[in-house]
Coordinates of C-alpha atoms and ligand atoms in Angstrom, one line a residue:
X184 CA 83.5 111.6 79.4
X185 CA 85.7 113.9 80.9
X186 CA 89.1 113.9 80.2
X187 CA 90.2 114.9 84.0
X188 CA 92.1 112.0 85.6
X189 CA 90.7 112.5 88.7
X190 CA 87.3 111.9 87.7
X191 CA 86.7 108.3 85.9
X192 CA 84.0 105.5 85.0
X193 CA 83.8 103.8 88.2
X194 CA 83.8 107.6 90.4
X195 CA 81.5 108.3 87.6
X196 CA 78.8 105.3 87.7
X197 CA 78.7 106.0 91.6
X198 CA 77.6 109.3 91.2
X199 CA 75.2 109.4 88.0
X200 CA 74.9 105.9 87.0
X201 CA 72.8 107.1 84.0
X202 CA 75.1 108.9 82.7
X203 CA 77.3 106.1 82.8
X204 CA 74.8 104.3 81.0
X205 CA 74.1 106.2 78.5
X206 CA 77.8 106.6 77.9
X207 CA 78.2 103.1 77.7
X208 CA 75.2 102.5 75.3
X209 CA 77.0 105.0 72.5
X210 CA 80.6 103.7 73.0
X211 CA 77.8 100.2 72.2
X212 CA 76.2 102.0 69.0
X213 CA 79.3 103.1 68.0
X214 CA 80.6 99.2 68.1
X215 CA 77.2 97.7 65.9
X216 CA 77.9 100.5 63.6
X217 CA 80.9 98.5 62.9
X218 CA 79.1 95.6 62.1
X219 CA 79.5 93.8 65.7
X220 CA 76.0 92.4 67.7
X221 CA 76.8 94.3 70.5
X222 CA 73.9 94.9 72.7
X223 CA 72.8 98.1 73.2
X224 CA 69.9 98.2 75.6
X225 CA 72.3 96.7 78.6
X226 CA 76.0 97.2 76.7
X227 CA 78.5 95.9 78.5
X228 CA 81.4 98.4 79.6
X229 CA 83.6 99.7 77.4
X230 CA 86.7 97.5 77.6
X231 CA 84.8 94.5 77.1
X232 CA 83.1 95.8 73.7
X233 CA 85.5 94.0 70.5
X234 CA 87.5 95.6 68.4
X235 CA 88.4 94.8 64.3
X236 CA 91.8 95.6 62.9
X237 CA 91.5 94.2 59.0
X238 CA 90.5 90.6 59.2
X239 CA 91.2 89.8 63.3
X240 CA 88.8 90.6 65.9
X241 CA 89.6 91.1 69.3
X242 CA 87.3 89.7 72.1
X243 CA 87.7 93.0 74.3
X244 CA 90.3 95.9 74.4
X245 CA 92.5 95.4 76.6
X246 CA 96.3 94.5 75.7
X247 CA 99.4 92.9 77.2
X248 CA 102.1 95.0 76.6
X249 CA 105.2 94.0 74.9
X250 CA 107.8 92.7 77.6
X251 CA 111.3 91.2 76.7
X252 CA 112.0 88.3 79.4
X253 CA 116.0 88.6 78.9
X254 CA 114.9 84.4 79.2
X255 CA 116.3 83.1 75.8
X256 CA 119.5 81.5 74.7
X257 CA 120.7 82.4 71.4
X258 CA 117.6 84.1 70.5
X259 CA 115.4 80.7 71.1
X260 CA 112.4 81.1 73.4
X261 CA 111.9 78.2 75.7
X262 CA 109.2 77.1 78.7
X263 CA 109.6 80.0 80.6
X264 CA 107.7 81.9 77.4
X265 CA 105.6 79.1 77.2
X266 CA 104.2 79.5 80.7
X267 CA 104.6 83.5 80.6
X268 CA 102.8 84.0 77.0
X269 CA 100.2 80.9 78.0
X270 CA 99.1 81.9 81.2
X271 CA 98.9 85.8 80.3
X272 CA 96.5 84.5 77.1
X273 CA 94.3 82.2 79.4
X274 CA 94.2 85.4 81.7
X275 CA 91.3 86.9 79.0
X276 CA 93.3 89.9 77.1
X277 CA 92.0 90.3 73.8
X278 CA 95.5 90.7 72.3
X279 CA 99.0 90.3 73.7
X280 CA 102.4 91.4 72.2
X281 CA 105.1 88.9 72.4
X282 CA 108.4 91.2 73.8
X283 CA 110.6 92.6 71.4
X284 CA 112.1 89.7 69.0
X285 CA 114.6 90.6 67.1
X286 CA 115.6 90.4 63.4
X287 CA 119.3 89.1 63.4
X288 CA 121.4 87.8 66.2
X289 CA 123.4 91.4 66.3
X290 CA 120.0 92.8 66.6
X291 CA 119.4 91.7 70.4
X292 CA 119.3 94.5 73.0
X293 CA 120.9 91.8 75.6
X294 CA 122.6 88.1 75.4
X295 CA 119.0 86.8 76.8
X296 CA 116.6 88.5 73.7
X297 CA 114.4 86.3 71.9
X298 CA 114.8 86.2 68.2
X299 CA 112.9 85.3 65.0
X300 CA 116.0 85.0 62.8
X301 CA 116.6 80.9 62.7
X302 CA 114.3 77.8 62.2
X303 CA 114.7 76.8 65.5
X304 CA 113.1 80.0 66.8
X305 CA 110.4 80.0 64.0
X306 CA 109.7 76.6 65.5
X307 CA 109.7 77.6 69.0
X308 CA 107.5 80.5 68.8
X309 CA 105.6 77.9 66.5
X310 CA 104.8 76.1 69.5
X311 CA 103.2 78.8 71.9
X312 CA 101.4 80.5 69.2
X313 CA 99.5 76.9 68.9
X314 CA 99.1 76.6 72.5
X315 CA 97.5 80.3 72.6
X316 CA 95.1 79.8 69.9
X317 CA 94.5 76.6 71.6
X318 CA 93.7 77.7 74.8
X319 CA 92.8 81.1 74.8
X320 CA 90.5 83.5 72.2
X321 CA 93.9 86.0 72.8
X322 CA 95.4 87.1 69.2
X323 CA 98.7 87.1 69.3
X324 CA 101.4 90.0 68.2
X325 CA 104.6 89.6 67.7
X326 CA 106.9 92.7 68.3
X327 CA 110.2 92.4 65.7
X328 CA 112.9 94.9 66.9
X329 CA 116.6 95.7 66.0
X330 CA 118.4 97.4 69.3
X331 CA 120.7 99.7 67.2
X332 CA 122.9 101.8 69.6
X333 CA 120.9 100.0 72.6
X334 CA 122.9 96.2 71.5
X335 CA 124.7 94.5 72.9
X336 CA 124.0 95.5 76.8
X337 CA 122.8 93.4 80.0
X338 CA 119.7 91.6 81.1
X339 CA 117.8 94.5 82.4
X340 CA 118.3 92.9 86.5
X341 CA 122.1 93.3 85.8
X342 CA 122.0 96.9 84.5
X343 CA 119.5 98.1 82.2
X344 CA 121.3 99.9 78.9
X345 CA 124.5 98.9 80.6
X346 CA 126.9 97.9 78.0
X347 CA 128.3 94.5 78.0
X348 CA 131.8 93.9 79.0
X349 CA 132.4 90.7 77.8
X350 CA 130.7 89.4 74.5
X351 CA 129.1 91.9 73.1
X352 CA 128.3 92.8 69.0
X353 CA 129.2 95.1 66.6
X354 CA 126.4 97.7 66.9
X355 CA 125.3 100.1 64.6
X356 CA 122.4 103.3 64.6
X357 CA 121.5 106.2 62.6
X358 CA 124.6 107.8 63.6
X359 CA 127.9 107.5 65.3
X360 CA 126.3 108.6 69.2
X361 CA 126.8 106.6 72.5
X362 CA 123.3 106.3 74.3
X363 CA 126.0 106.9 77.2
X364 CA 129.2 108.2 77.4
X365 CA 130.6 104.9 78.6
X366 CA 128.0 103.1 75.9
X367 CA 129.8 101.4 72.6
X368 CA 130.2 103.7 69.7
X369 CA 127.6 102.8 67.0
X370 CA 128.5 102.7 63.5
X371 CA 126.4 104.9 61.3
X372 CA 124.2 102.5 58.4
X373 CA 125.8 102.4 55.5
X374 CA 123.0 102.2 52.3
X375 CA 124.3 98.2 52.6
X376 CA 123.5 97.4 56.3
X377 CA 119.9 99.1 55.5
X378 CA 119.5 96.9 52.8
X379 CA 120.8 93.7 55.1
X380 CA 118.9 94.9 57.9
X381 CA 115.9 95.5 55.6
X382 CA 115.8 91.7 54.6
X383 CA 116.0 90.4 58.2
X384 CA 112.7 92.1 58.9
X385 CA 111.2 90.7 55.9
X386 CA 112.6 87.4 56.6
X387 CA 111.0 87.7 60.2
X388 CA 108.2 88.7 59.0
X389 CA 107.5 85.5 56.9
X390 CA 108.5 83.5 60.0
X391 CA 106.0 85.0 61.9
X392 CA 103.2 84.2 59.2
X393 CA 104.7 80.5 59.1
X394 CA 104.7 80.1 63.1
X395 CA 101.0 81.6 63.0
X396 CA 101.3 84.7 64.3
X397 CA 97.8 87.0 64.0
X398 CA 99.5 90.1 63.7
X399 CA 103.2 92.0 64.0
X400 CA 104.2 95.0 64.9
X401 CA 107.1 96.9 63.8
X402 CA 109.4 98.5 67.0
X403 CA 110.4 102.0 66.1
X404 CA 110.6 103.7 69.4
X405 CA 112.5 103.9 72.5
X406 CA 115.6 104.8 71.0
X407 CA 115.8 101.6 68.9
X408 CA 117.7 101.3 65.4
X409 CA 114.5 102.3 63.5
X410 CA 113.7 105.0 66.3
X411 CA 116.6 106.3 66.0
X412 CA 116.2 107.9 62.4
X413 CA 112.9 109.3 63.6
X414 CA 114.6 111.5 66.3
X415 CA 116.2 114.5 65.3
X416 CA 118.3 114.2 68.9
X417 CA 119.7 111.1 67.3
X418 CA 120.0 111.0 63.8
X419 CA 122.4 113.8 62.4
X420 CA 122.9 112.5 59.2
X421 CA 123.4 114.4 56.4
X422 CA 122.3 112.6 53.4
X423 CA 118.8 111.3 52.2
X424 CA 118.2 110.1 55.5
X425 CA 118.5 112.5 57.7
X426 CA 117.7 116.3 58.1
X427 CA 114.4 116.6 57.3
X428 CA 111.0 114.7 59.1
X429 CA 110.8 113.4 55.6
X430 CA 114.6 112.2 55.2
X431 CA 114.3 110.7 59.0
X432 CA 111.3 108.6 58.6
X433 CA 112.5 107.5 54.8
X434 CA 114.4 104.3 56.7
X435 CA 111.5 103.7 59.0
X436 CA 109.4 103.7 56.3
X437 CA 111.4 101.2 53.5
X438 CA 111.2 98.7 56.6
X439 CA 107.9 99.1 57.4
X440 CA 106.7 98.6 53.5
X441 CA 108.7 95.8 53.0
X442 CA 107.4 93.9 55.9
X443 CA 103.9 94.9 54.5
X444 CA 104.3 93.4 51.5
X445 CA 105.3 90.1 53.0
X446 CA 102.4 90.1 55.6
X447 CA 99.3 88.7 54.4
X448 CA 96.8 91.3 53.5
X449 CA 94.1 90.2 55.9
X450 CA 96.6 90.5 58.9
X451 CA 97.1 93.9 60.4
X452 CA 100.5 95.4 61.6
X453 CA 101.3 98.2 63.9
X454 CA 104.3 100.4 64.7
X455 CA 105.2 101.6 68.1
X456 CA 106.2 105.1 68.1
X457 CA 108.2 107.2 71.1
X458 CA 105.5 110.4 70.4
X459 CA 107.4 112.8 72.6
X460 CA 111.5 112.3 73.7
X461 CA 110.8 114.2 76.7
X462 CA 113.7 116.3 75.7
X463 CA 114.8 119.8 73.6
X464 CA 115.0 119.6 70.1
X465 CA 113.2 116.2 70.1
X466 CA 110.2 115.1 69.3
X467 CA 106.9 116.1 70.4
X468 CA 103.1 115.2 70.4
X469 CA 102.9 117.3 66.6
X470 CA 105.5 115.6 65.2
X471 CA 104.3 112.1 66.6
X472 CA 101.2 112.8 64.6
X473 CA 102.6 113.4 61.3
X474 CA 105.1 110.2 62.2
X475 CA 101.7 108.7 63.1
X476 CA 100.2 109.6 59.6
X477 CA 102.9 108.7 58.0
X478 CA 102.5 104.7 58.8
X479 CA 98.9 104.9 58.1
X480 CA 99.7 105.8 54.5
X481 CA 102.1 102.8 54.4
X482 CA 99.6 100.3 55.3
X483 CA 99.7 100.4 59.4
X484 CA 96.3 99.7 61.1
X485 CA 97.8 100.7 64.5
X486 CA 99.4 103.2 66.2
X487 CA 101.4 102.0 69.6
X488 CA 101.9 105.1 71.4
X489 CA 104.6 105.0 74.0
X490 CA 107.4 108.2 74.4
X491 CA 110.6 108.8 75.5
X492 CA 113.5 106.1 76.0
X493 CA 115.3 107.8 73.0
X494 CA 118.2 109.8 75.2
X495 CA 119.5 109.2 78.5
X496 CA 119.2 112.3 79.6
X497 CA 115.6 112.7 78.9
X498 CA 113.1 114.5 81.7
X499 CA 110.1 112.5 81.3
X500 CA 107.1 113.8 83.5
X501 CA 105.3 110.8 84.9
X502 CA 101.9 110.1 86.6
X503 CA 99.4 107.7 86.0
X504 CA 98.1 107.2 82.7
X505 CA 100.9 109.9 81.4
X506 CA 101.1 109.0 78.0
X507 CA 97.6 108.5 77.3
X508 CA 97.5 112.2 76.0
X509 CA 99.8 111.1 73.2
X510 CA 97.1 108.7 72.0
X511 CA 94.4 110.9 72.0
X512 CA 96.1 113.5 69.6
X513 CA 97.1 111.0 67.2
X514 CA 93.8 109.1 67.5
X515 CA 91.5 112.6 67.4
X516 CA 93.8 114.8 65.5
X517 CA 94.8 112.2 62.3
X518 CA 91.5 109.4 63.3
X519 CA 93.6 106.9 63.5
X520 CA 93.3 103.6 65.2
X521 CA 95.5 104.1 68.5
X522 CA 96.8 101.8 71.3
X523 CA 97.8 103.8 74.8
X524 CA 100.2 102.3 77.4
X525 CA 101.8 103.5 80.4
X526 CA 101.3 103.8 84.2
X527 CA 97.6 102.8 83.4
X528 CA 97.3 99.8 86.2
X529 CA 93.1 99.9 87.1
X530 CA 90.0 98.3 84.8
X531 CA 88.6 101.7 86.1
X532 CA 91.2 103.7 83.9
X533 CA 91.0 101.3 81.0
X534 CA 87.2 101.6 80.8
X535 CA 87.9 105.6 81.1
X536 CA 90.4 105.9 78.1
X537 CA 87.9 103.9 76.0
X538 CA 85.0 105.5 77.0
X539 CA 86.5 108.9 76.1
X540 CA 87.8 108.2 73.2
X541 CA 91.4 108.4 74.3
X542 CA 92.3 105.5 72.9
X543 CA 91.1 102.4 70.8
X544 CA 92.8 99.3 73.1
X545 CA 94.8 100.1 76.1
X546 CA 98.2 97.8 77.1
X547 CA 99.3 97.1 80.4
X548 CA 102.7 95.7 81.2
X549 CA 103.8 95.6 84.5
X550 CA 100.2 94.8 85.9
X551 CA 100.2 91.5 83.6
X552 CA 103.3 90.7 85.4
X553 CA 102.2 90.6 88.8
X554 CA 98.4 89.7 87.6
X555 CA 97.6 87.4 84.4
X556 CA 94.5 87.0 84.7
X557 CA 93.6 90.9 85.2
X558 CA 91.0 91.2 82.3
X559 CA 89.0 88.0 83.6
X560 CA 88.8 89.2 86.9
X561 CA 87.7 92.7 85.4
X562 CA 85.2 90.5 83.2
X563 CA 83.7 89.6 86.4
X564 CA 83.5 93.0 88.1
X565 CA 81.9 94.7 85.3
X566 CA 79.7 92.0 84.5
X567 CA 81.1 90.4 81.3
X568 CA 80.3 86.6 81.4
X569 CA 80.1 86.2 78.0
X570 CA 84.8 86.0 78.2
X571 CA 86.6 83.2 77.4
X572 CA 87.3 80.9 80.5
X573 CA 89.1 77.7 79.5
X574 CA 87.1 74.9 81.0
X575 CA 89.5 73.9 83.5
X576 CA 88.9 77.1 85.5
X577 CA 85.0 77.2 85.0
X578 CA 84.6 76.7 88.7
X579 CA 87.1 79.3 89.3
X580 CA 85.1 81.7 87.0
X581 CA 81.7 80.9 88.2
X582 CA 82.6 81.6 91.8
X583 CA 84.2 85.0 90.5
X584 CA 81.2 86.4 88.8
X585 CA 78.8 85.2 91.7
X586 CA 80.9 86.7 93.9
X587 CA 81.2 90.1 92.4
X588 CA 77.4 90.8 92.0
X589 CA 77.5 90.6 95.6
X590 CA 80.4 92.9 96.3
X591 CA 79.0 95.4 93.7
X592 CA 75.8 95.2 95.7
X593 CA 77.4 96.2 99.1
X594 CA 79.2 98.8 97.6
X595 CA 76.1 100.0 96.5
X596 CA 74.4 99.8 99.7
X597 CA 77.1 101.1 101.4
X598 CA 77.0 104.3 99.1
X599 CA 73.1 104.9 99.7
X600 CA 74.3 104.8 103.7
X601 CA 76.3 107.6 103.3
X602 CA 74.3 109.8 100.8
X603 CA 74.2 113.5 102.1
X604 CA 70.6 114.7 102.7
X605 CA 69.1 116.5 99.2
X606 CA 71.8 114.5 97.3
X607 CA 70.1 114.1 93.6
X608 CA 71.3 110.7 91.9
X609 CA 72.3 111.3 88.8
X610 CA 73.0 114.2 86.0
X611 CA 69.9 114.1 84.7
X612 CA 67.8 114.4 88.1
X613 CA 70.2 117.5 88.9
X614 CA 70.1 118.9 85.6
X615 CA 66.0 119.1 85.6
Ligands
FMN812 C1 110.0 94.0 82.1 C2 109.6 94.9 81.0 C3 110.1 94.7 79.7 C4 109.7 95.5 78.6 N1 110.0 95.1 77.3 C5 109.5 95.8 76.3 C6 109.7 95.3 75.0 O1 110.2 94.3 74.7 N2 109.2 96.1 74.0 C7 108.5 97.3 74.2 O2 108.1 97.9 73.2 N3 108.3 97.7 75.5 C8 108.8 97.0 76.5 N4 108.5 97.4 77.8 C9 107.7 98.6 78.0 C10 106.2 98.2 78.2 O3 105.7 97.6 77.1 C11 105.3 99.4 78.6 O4 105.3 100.3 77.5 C12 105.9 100.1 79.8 O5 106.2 99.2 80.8 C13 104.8 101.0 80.4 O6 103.6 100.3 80.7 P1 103.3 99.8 82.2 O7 103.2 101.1 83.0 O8 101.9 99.2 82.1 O9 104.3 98.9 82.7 C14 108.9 96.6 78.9 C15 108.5 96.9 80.2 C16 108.8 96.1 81.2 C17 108.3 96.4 82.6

């Protein structure tokens, strides 16, 4: 598949639906070869082939992306994450990432972040974990975070990054830098915050086990506490912790292993990286893979790629899909196991990134928040009946499928009607 944004799976299976055929039938060999019955003589589309990371399977590869609901009080999650998380895993997503949650009460980015740091939140997020498993096949991720220089600011409708002016926390980073010049002044980690902040994660860690969680990932991008050791822009220490790529990601890295020894084995963990801070002297796509590597060696089954976030004066270059090239170095350059986010808002594209081999699974935010049940409706389109469908909305399902096949056939039919004389059907025809 060509890597050309312009040109994707659906533009594709118009024009040379063979091709897209036979594409389809290797991403499907490719998927038996890894032990799944996927059918290869009709595979189904990409996105909806499953995916293994250690012991959990995932139904399809599609991902809601991690997105904090400034909705708690105190750190405790309440009905509105109940509905949120519950009706984006009934939506069909084979995996969805709780928003960050973070690992101590000074930890939060805002007054409203959800946290994992008292038995009242482990009982909380307790109760939506059961009612996802419950109701849904989605696995569920939850994203543990520590805000660093980012604390202590508003709900993102009140000013995002904004500091506080009444109430906020101590906050600390890498080093002694305001994100802006009118942020709070971070105090640099001392070896005896690493080692405090080091035992929240762990201690969040075995919370998420106990609540039920299927998998966590570790937040070390977007200018975070943890992100900002990995960033040169950022991290201007000069002892063992900062200087070299080595010194930068030794922090990172402690965390990481201790929350992997406390995670059961047969659960995987990722880490969500910032691959490129869109700025000079940061970090780029190379370094993002040896970051990348890095976490593989320490156990991660997962790399998150997202970018930028890490300055505030960072020149990001947007489009859709424009981090998806981030993925596809670390995933082709160090074969890793990679998820791609960003801008990516169509089936279309998801079934594109998969197909070419951008990515592993691909996360959507924003489109989950206008659309939960965006991977069921999908299912339907591309002819995936074999999804998940709570029984309540069978009827609901049943119509959608039925009515699809018919919409694909106009479209069809539609396309024949305006075929240019001598046009030749697909690849193949034209290539002999
Ligand atoms: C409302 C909102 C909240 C977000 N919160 C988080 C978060 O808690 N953790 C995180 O890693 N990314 C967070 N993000 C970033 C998204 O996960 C995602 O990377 C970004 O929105 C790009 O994807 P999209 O174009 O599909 O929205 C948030 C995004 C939005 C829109």
């Amino acid at each position: 598949m060509t890597r050309s944004k312009a040109i994707t799976y659906d533009n594709l299976a118009l024009r040379a639906p063979a091709f897209v055929n036979d594409v389809d039938r290797v991403v499907a060999r490719d998927v038996r070869a890894l032990g799944f019955p996927a059918e290869t003589s009709k595979p189904l589309s990409p996105m909806f082939q499953p995916f293994r990371l250690r012991g959990l399977t995932l139904e399809n590869r599609v991902v809601v992306s991690p997105m904090c609901q400034y909705s708690a009080q105190d750190g405790l999650p309440n009905d509105w994450h109940l509905v949120h998380y519950g009706s984006r895993a009934i939506g069909g997503a084979g995996l969805m990432f709780t928003e960050m949650t973070d690992v101590s009460k000074d930890a939060r980015i805002s007054p409203g972040c959800a946290g994992m740091y008292e038995d009242a939140h482990e009982a909380a997020w307790k109760r939506i974990v059961e009612f996802v498993h419950a109701q849904s096949q989605t696995k569920f991720c939850l994203q543990l975070g520590h805000a660093g220089r980012k604390g202590a600011t508003k709900l993102m409708w009140e000013g995002i990054d904004e500091p506080l002016e009444e109430g906020a926390w101590p906050i600390v980073s890498a080093s002694p830098l305001p994100y802006f010049p009118h942020s709070a002044v971070p105090r640099a980690m001392s070896r005896a915050d690493m080692d405090e902040v080091t035992a929240d994660y762990v201690a969040a860690t075995r919370r998420a086990d106990r609540a039920g969680f299927d998998m966590v990932e570790m937040h070390a991008a977007h200018g975070y506490l943890l992100a900002s050791f990995i960033s040169p822009l950022t991290n201007r220490r000069t002892d063992d912790y900062g200087g070299s790529p080595e010194n930068r990601m030794r922090f990172p890295l402690e965390v990481f292993r201790a929350m992997r020894a406390a995670w059961p084995d047969e659960k995987p963990m990722s880490v969500r990286i910032s691959a490129t801070d869109w700025a000079d002297g940061g970090l780029t796509g190379d370094d993002a893979v040896e970051v990348a590597r890095a976490f593989a060696d320490a156990g991660c089954d997962l790399i998150d790629v997202s970018t930028g976030q890490t300055v505030a004066d960072s020149e990001p270059v947007f489009g859709r899909m424009f981090q998806t090239p981030f993925s596809d170095q670390i995933r082709n350059e160090a074969g890793l196991a990679t998820m791609c986010v960003g801008a990516i808002t169509t089936a279309d594209q998801v079934n594109t990134i998969i197909a070419a081999g951008r990515a592993d699974l691909v996360a959507l935010a924003r489109p989950h928040l206008m659309d939960p049940y965006f991977t069921l409706k999908a299912a339907a389109w591309y002819g995936a009946p074999a999804i998940h469908c709570p029984p309540q909305y069978l009827a609901g399902k049943d119509q959608i499928f039925r009515n699809s096949v018919r919409d694909r056939e106009e479209l069809r039919d539609l396309r024949l009607k305006a075929k240019p004389k001598g046009h030749r059907d697909t690849w193949k025809e034209a290539a002999e």
